[in-house]
Coordinates of C-alpha atoms and ligand atoms in Angstrom, one line a residue:
M11 CA -12.4 1.2 -17.7
I12 CA -12.1 3.7 -20.5
I13 CA -8.6 4.2 -21.8
S14 CA -9.0 7.6 -23.5
T15 CA -6.1 8.0 -25.9
D16 CA -7.6 11.2 -27.3
R17 CA -6.8 12.7 -23.9
S18 CA -3.5 11.1 -23.9
K19 CA -1.1 12.7 -21.5
R20 CA 2.6 12.6 -21.2
P21 CA 4.0 12.2 -17.6
S22 CA 5.0 15.9 -17.6
D23 CA 1.3 16.9 -18.0
F24 CA 0.6 15.5 -14.5
L25 CA 3.4 17.2 -12.6
R26 CA 1.3 19.8 -10.8
E27 CA 0.2 17.1 -8.4
S28 CA 3.7 16.3 -6.9
A29 CA 4.0 15.7 -3.2
V30 CA 5.7 18.7 -1.7
Q31 CA 7.8 18.2 1.3
K32 CA 7.7 21.4 3.3
G33 CA 9.5 20.3 6.5
A34 CA 7.3 20.6 9.5
P35 CA 8.0 23.2 12.3
Y36 CA 6.8 20.6 14.8
C37 CA 6.2 16.9 14.2
P38 CA 4.7 14.5 16.8
F39 CA 6.4 11.5 14.9
C40 CA 10.0 12.9 15.2
P41 CA 12.3 11.4 17.8
G42 CA 12.1 13.2 21.1
N43 CA 8.3 13.7 20.8
E44 CA 7.4 10.1 21.8
S45 CA 5.1 11.4 24.6
K46 CA 3.0 13.3 22.0
T47 CA 1.7 10.0 20.5
P48 CA -0.3 7.3 22.3
S49 CA 2.0 4.8 23.9
E50 CA 3.7 2.5 21.4
I51 CA 2.5 -1.0 20.5
L52 CA 5.7 -2.1 18.9
A53 CA 9.1 -0.5 18.2
Y54 CA 12.4 -1.7 16.7
R55 CA 15.2 -0.3 18.9
P56 CA 18.7 -1.7 18.0
N57 CA 20.1 -0.6 21.4
H58 CA 17.1 -1.7 23.5
G59 CA 16.2 1.6 25.0
P60 CA 13.1 2.1 27.2
R61 CA 9.6 2.2 25.7
D62 CA 8.4 5.5 24.3
S63 CA 11.9 7.0 24.2
A64 CA 14.1 7.9 21.3
G65 CA 16.5 5.4 19.7
W66 CA 14.0 3.5 17.6
T67 CA 14.3 2.8 13.9
L68 CA 10.6 2.1 13.5
R69 CA 7.7 2.7 15.8
V70 CA 4.0 1.5 15.8
V71 CA 1.5 3.6 17.8
P72 CA -2.3 3.7 18.0
N73 CA -3.8 6.4 15.7
K74 CA -4.6 9.4 17.9
F75 CA -7.8 10.0 15.9
P76 CA -8.8 6.4 15.0
V77 CA -11.6 5.8 12.4
L78 CA -12.6 2.7 14.5
G79 CA -12.3 2.3 18.3
I80 CA -10.7 -0.7 19.9
E81 CA -13.0 -1.0 23.0
G82 CA -16.4 -2.6 23.1
N83 CA -18.6 -5.1 21.3
L84 CA -20.0 -4.9 17.8
D85 CA -23.6 -4.8 19.1
R86 CA -25.4 -5.3 15.8
Q87 CA -28.9 -3.8 15.9
A88 CA -31.8 -3.1 13.7
D89 CA -32.8 0.6 13.3
G90 CA -36.2 0.1 11.6
M91 CA -35.4 -1.2 8.1
F92 CA -31.7 -0.2 8.6
D93 CA -28.9 -2.1 10.4
K94 CA -26.2 -0.7 12.5
M95 CA -23.3 -1.7 14.6
N96 CA -20.6 0.0 16.7
G97 CA -17.4 1.2 14.9
I98 CA -15.1 -1.4 16.4
G99 CA -11.6 -1.9 15.1
A100 CA -7.9 -1.1 15.5
H101 CA -6.2 1.8 13.8
E102 CA -2.5 1.9 14.0
V103 CA 0.2 4.1 12.6
V104 CA 3.6 2.7 11.6
I105 CA 6.2 5.5 11.8
E106 CA 8.6 4.2 9.2
T107 CA 11.8 6.0 10.1
P108 CA 13.1 8.5 12.7
N109 CA 14.2 10.8 9.9
H110 CA 11.5 13.2 8.9
A111 CA 12.9 14.0 5.5
E112 CA 13.3 10.5 4.3
T113 CA 10.9 8.6 2.0
L114 CA 10.6 5.0 0.9
V115 CA 12.8 6.0 -2.1
T116 CA 15.6 7.5 -0.1
M117 CA 15.7 5.2 3.0
P118 CA 18.1 2.3 3.1
P119 CA 16.5 -1.0 1.6
K120 CA 17.0 -2.6 5.0
N121 CA 14.6 -0.1 6.6
V122 CA 11.9 -0.7 3.9
E123 CA 12.3 -4.4 4.7
E124 CA 11.8 -3.6 8.5
L125 CA 8.6 -1.9 7.6
L126 CA 7.3 -5.0 5.9
W127 CA 8.3 -7.1 9.0
A128 CA 6.4 -4.6 11.1
F129 CA 3.3 -5.1 9.0
R130 CA 3.6 -8.8 9.4
D131 CA 4.2 -8.6 13.2
R132 CA 1.1 -6.4 13.6
I133 CA -1.1 -8.5 11.3
L134 CA -0.2 -11.7 13.2
D135 CA -1.1 -10.0 16.5
L136 CA -4.3 -8.4 15.3
K137 CA -5.5 -11.7 13.8
Q138 CA -5.7 -13.0 17.4
D139 CA -8.7 -10.7 18.0
R140 CA -11.7 -12.7 17.0
R141 CA -13.7 -9.5 16.2
F142 CA -11.6 -8.7 13.2
K143 CA -12.3 -10.1 9.7
Y144 CA -9.9 -8.0 7.7
I145 CA -6.7 -6.2 8.2
L146 CA -5.9 -3.4 5.8
V147 CA -2.4 -2.1 5.3
F148 CA -1.9 1.1 3.4
K149 CA 0.2 4.2 2.9
N150 CA -0.7 7.7 1.8
H151 CA 2.1 9.8 0.5
G152 CA 1.6 13.5 -0.1
E153 CA -1.2 15.8 1.1
I154 CA -3.5 15.2 -1.9
A155 CA -3.2 11.4 -1.3
G156 CA -4.5 12.0 2.2
A157 CA -1.4 12.2 4.3
S158 CA -2.1 14.8 6.9
L159 CA 1.3 14.4 8.5
E160 CA 4.4 14.6 6.3
H161 CA 6.7 12.3 8.5
P162 CA 6.8 9.0 6.6
H163 CA 4.2 6.6 8.0
S164 CA 1.9 3.8 7.0
Q165 CA -1.4 2.6 8.6
L166 CA -3.1 -0.6 9.6
I167 CA -6.8 -0.8 10.1
A168 CA -8.3 -4.0 11.5
M169 CA -12.1 -4.1 10.8
P170 CA -15.0 -6.3 11.8
I171 CA -16.5 -6.6 8.3
L172 CA -14.9 -7.3 4.9
P173 CA -14.5 -4.2 2.8
K174 CA -16.6 -3.9 -0.4
Q175 CA -13.5 -3.7 -2.7
V176 CA -12.0 -6.8 -1.1
V177 CA -15.3 -8.7 -1.4
E178 CA -15.5 -7.8 -5.1
E179 CA -11.9 -9.0 -5.8
L180 CA -12.4 -12.1 -3.8
D181 CA -15.6 -13.0 -5.6
G182 CA -14.0 -12.4 -9.0
S183 CA -11.1 -14.6 -8.0
K184 CA -13.4 -17.3 -6.7
R185 CA -15.4 -17.3 -10.0
Y186 CA -12.3 -17.5 -12.1
F187 CA -11.0 -20.4 -10.0
A188 CA -14.4 -22.2 -10.2
N189 CA -14.2 -22.1 -14.0
K190 CA -10.6 -22.8 -14.6
E191 CA -9.2 -24.3 -11.4
R192 CA -6.4 -21.8 -11.6
C193 CA -5.6 -18.7 -9.7
I194 CA -6.3 -15.6 -11.8
Y195 CA -3.3 -13.7 -10.5
C196 CA -0.9 -16.7 -11.3
D197 CA -2.4 -16.5 -14.8
I198 CA -1.9 -12.8 -15.0
V199 CA 1.8 -13.1 -14.0
K200 CA 2.4 -15.8 -16.5
Q201 CA 0.7 -14.1 -19.4
E202 CA 2.2 -10.7 -18.7
M203 CA 5.7 -12.1 -18.3
E204 CA 5.3 -13.7 -21.8
A205 CA 3.8 -10.6 -23.4
R206 CA 6.1 -8.2 -21.6
V207 CA 4.3 -5.1 -22.8
R208 CA 3.0 -4.1 -19.4
V209 CA 5.9 -5.3 -17.2
V210 CA 7.6 -2.5 -15.3
A211 CA 10.3 -4.4 -13.3
E212 CA 11.0 -7.9 -12.0
N213 CA 13.2 -9.7 -9.5
P214 CA 13.5 -13.4 -8.4
D215 CA 10.3 -13.2 -6.2
F216 CA 8.2 -10.3 -7.6
V217 CA 6.8 -8.8 -10.8
A218 CA 5.7 -5.2 -11.1
L219 CA 3.2 -4.5 -13.9
A220 CA 0.6 -2.1 -15.2
P221 CA -2.7 -4.0 -15.0
Y222 CA -4.6 -4.6 -18.3
A223 CA -7.4 -2.3 -17.3
P224 CA -6.0 0.3 -14.9
R225 CA -8.4 2.7 -13.2
Y226 CA -5.7 5.4 -12.9
P227 CA -2.8 6.5 -15.0
F228 CA 0.4 4.8 -13.9
E229 CA -1.5 2.4 -11.6
T230 CA 1.1 -0.4 -10.8
W231 CA 0.7 -3.8 -9.2
I232 CA 3.4 -5.7 -7.5
L233 CA 2.7 -9.5 -7.4
P234 CA 4.7 -12.3 -5.9
R235 CA 5.6 -14.8 -8.6
R236 CA 4.7 -17.8 -6.5
H237 CA 1.2 -18.4 -5.3
E238 CA 0.5 -17.2 -1.8
S239 CA -2.8 -16.0 -0.6
A240 CA -1.8 -13.9 2.5
F241 CA 0.9 -11.3 2.9
E242 CA 1.9 -12.5 6.4
N243 CA 2.4 -16.1 5.3
S244 CA 5.3 -15.4 3.0
P245 CA 8.8 -16.9 3.5
S246 CA 11.4 -14.4 4.9
H247 CA 13.3 -13.9 1.6
L248 CA 10.2 -12.5 0.1
Y249 CA 10.2 -9.4 2.3
E250 CA 13.7 -8.6 1.3
N251 CA 12.8 -8.8 -2.4
L252 CA 9.5 -7.0 -1.9
A253 CA 11.4 -4.1 -0.2
R254 CA 13.7 -4.0 -3.2
M255 CA 10.8 -4.1 -5.6
M256 CA 8.8 -1.4 -3.8
R257 CA 11.9 0.9 -3.8
N258 CA 12.6 0.1 -7.4
V259 CA 9.1 1.0 -8.6
L260 CA 8.7 4.0 -6.4
T261 CA 12.1 5.3 -7.6
R262 CA 11.0 5.0 -11.2
A263 CA 7.7 6.7 -10.4
Y264 CA 9.6 9.4 -8.6
H265 CA 11.6 10.2 -11.7
V266 CA 8.8 9.9 -14.2
L267 CA 6.2 11.8 -12.2
E268 CA 8.5 13.9 -10.0
N269 CA 7.7 12.6 -6.6
P270 CA 4.0 12.0 -7.1
A271 CA 1.5 11.8 -4.3
Y272 CA 0.3 8.2 -4.1
N273 CA -1.7 5.6 -2.2
M274 CA -0.3 2.1 -1.8
V275 CA -2.5 -0.8 -0.5
I276 CA -1.7 -4.4 0.3
H277 CA -4.5 -6.6 -1.0
T278 CA -4.5 -9.9 1.0
S279 CA -6.9 -12.7 2.0
P280 CA -9.4 -12.2 4.9
V281 CA -8.4 -13.4 8.4
E282 CA -10.7 -16.4 8.4
D283 CA -9.6 -17.7 4.9
N284 CA -6.0 -16.8 4.8
T285 CA -4.7 -19.9 3.0
N286 CA -6.5 -20.6 -0.2
D287 CA -6.0 -21.5 -3.9
Y288 CA -8.0 -18.7 -5.5
Y289 CA -6.6 -15.5 -4.0
H290 CA -3.1 -14.2 -4.4
W291 CA -2.0 -11.3 -2.3
H292 CA -0.5 -8.3 -4.1
L293 CA 0.3 -4.6 -3.6
E294 CA -1.4 -1.9 -5.6
L295 CA 0.2 1.5 -6.2
M296 CA -2.0 4.4 -7.3
P297 CA -0.2 7.7 -8.1
R298 CA -2.7 10.5 -7.6
L299 CA -2.6 12.2 -10.9
T300 CA -6.2 12.6 -12.0
K301 CA -9.4 13.7 -10.2
I302 CA -12.4 11.6 -9.7
A303 CA -15.4 13.5 -11.0
G304 CA -19.2 13.1 -11.8
F305 CA -18.7 10.5 -14.5
E306 CA -16.7 8.1 -12.2
W307 CA -19.1 8.9 -9.3
G308 CA -22.1 8.2 -11.4
T309 CA -21.0 5.1 -13.1
G310 CA -18.1 3.4 -11.3
F311 CA -16.2 3.5 -14.6
Y312 CA -12.9 5.3 -14.7
I313 CA -11.4 7.4 -17.5
N314 CA -7.7 6.8 -17.8
P315 CA -5.8 9.1 -20.1
T316 CA -2.6 6.9 -20.2
S317 CA -2.7 3.4 -21.6
P318 CA -1.1 0.8 -19.4
E319 CA 1.4 -0.1 -22.2
E320 CA 2.6 3.5 -22.4
A321 CA 2.7 3.9 -18.6
A322 CA 4.7 0.7 -18.2
Q323 CA 7.2 1.8 -20.9
F324 CA 7.8 5.2 -19.2
L325 CA 8.4 3.4 -15.9
R326 CA 10.5 0.7 -17.4
E327 CA 12.8 3.2 -19.1
A328 CA 13.0 5.5 -16.1
S329 CA 16.2 5.8 -14.0
E330 CA 16.7 3.6 -11.0
E331 CA 19.1 6.1 -9.5
E332 CA 18.3 7.2 -6.0
P333 CA 17.2 10.9 -6.0
E334 CA 19.3 13.5 -4.2
P335 CA 18.4 13.6 -0.5
L336 CA 16.5 16.7 0.7
A337 CA 18.4 19.5 2.2
A338 CA 19.1 19.1 5.9
N339 CA 17.0 22.2 6.8
Q340 CA 14.0 20.5 5.5
N341 CA 13.6 18.0 8.3
G342 CA 11.4 18.4 11.2
L343 CA 14.0 18.2 13.9
G344 CA 14.2 22.0 14.4
N345 CA 12.2 22.0 17.6
Ligands
ZN25 ZN1 8.8 14.2 11.8
ZN26 ZN1 -1.8 -17.3 -7.5
ZN27 ZN1 -6.2 -6.0 -5.7

């Protein structure tokens, strides 16, 4: 990574990239439009209403335009010197709240925790399918981060091969463990908590920090303090504290970067190796402030105009106040 201090930017220099909430004239994720999505896989309904009806607080449905399809076999084949297989997988959408105008920052902490329980429920279920090697959980917030629908939602994709990024992180962690017999992430947490220059926030179960060599300005990782290799294996109090930490970090980012578009990804162990000593699950948050261009494309290096120490300080000193809710006419319930 190249930390380019000559190009040093204050948070206000990035503000053109904010996620704008327009309020949709019509939204398939809003209550009342349940028939416009594929039939639900899971829903939390405090009053136990019928399936695919309103009254839910969270709803999981198959993605209408999945990147991988659920039916069929992998059918690995040679194509001359090349190899190919069918695009088998599961692609699900978690509709985080019935309220179109809410975000993870404005929704009650209990709802953010429910979202984490939904991730866990779906991971445990998808793991039963022997075809899947990895289950990716992520969220895109804002159009430039790839969110085509504005209604708050996250996604799960179960896939039959390990993604390249995951393999690289696993390999690095395994090498570190082979040399030192210690988990690299446990060591990162320990060292960063002592140095405190890149720490953004902490609570009894989690630490949020700017990584030593961030690819993107204001890239932030949330790590559990205690070693655990898989997200879904955590004890229940962890989800409560993770919800608090996510909300805390996103609120700070909201104030410093004025509701930035972002991608958030859970990095967790593969299905077949989900309890191990060398990998430590974590959450990576990437505000979308810079553009990837020829240099990054040609090298795999990243130019980051904000040092992690500076980014962490801005976030650390930011307000934890919940922002004003959006005006009522900005929700998608109009029709
Ligand atoms: Zn909506
Ligand atoms: Zn660890
Ligand atoms: Zn990671």
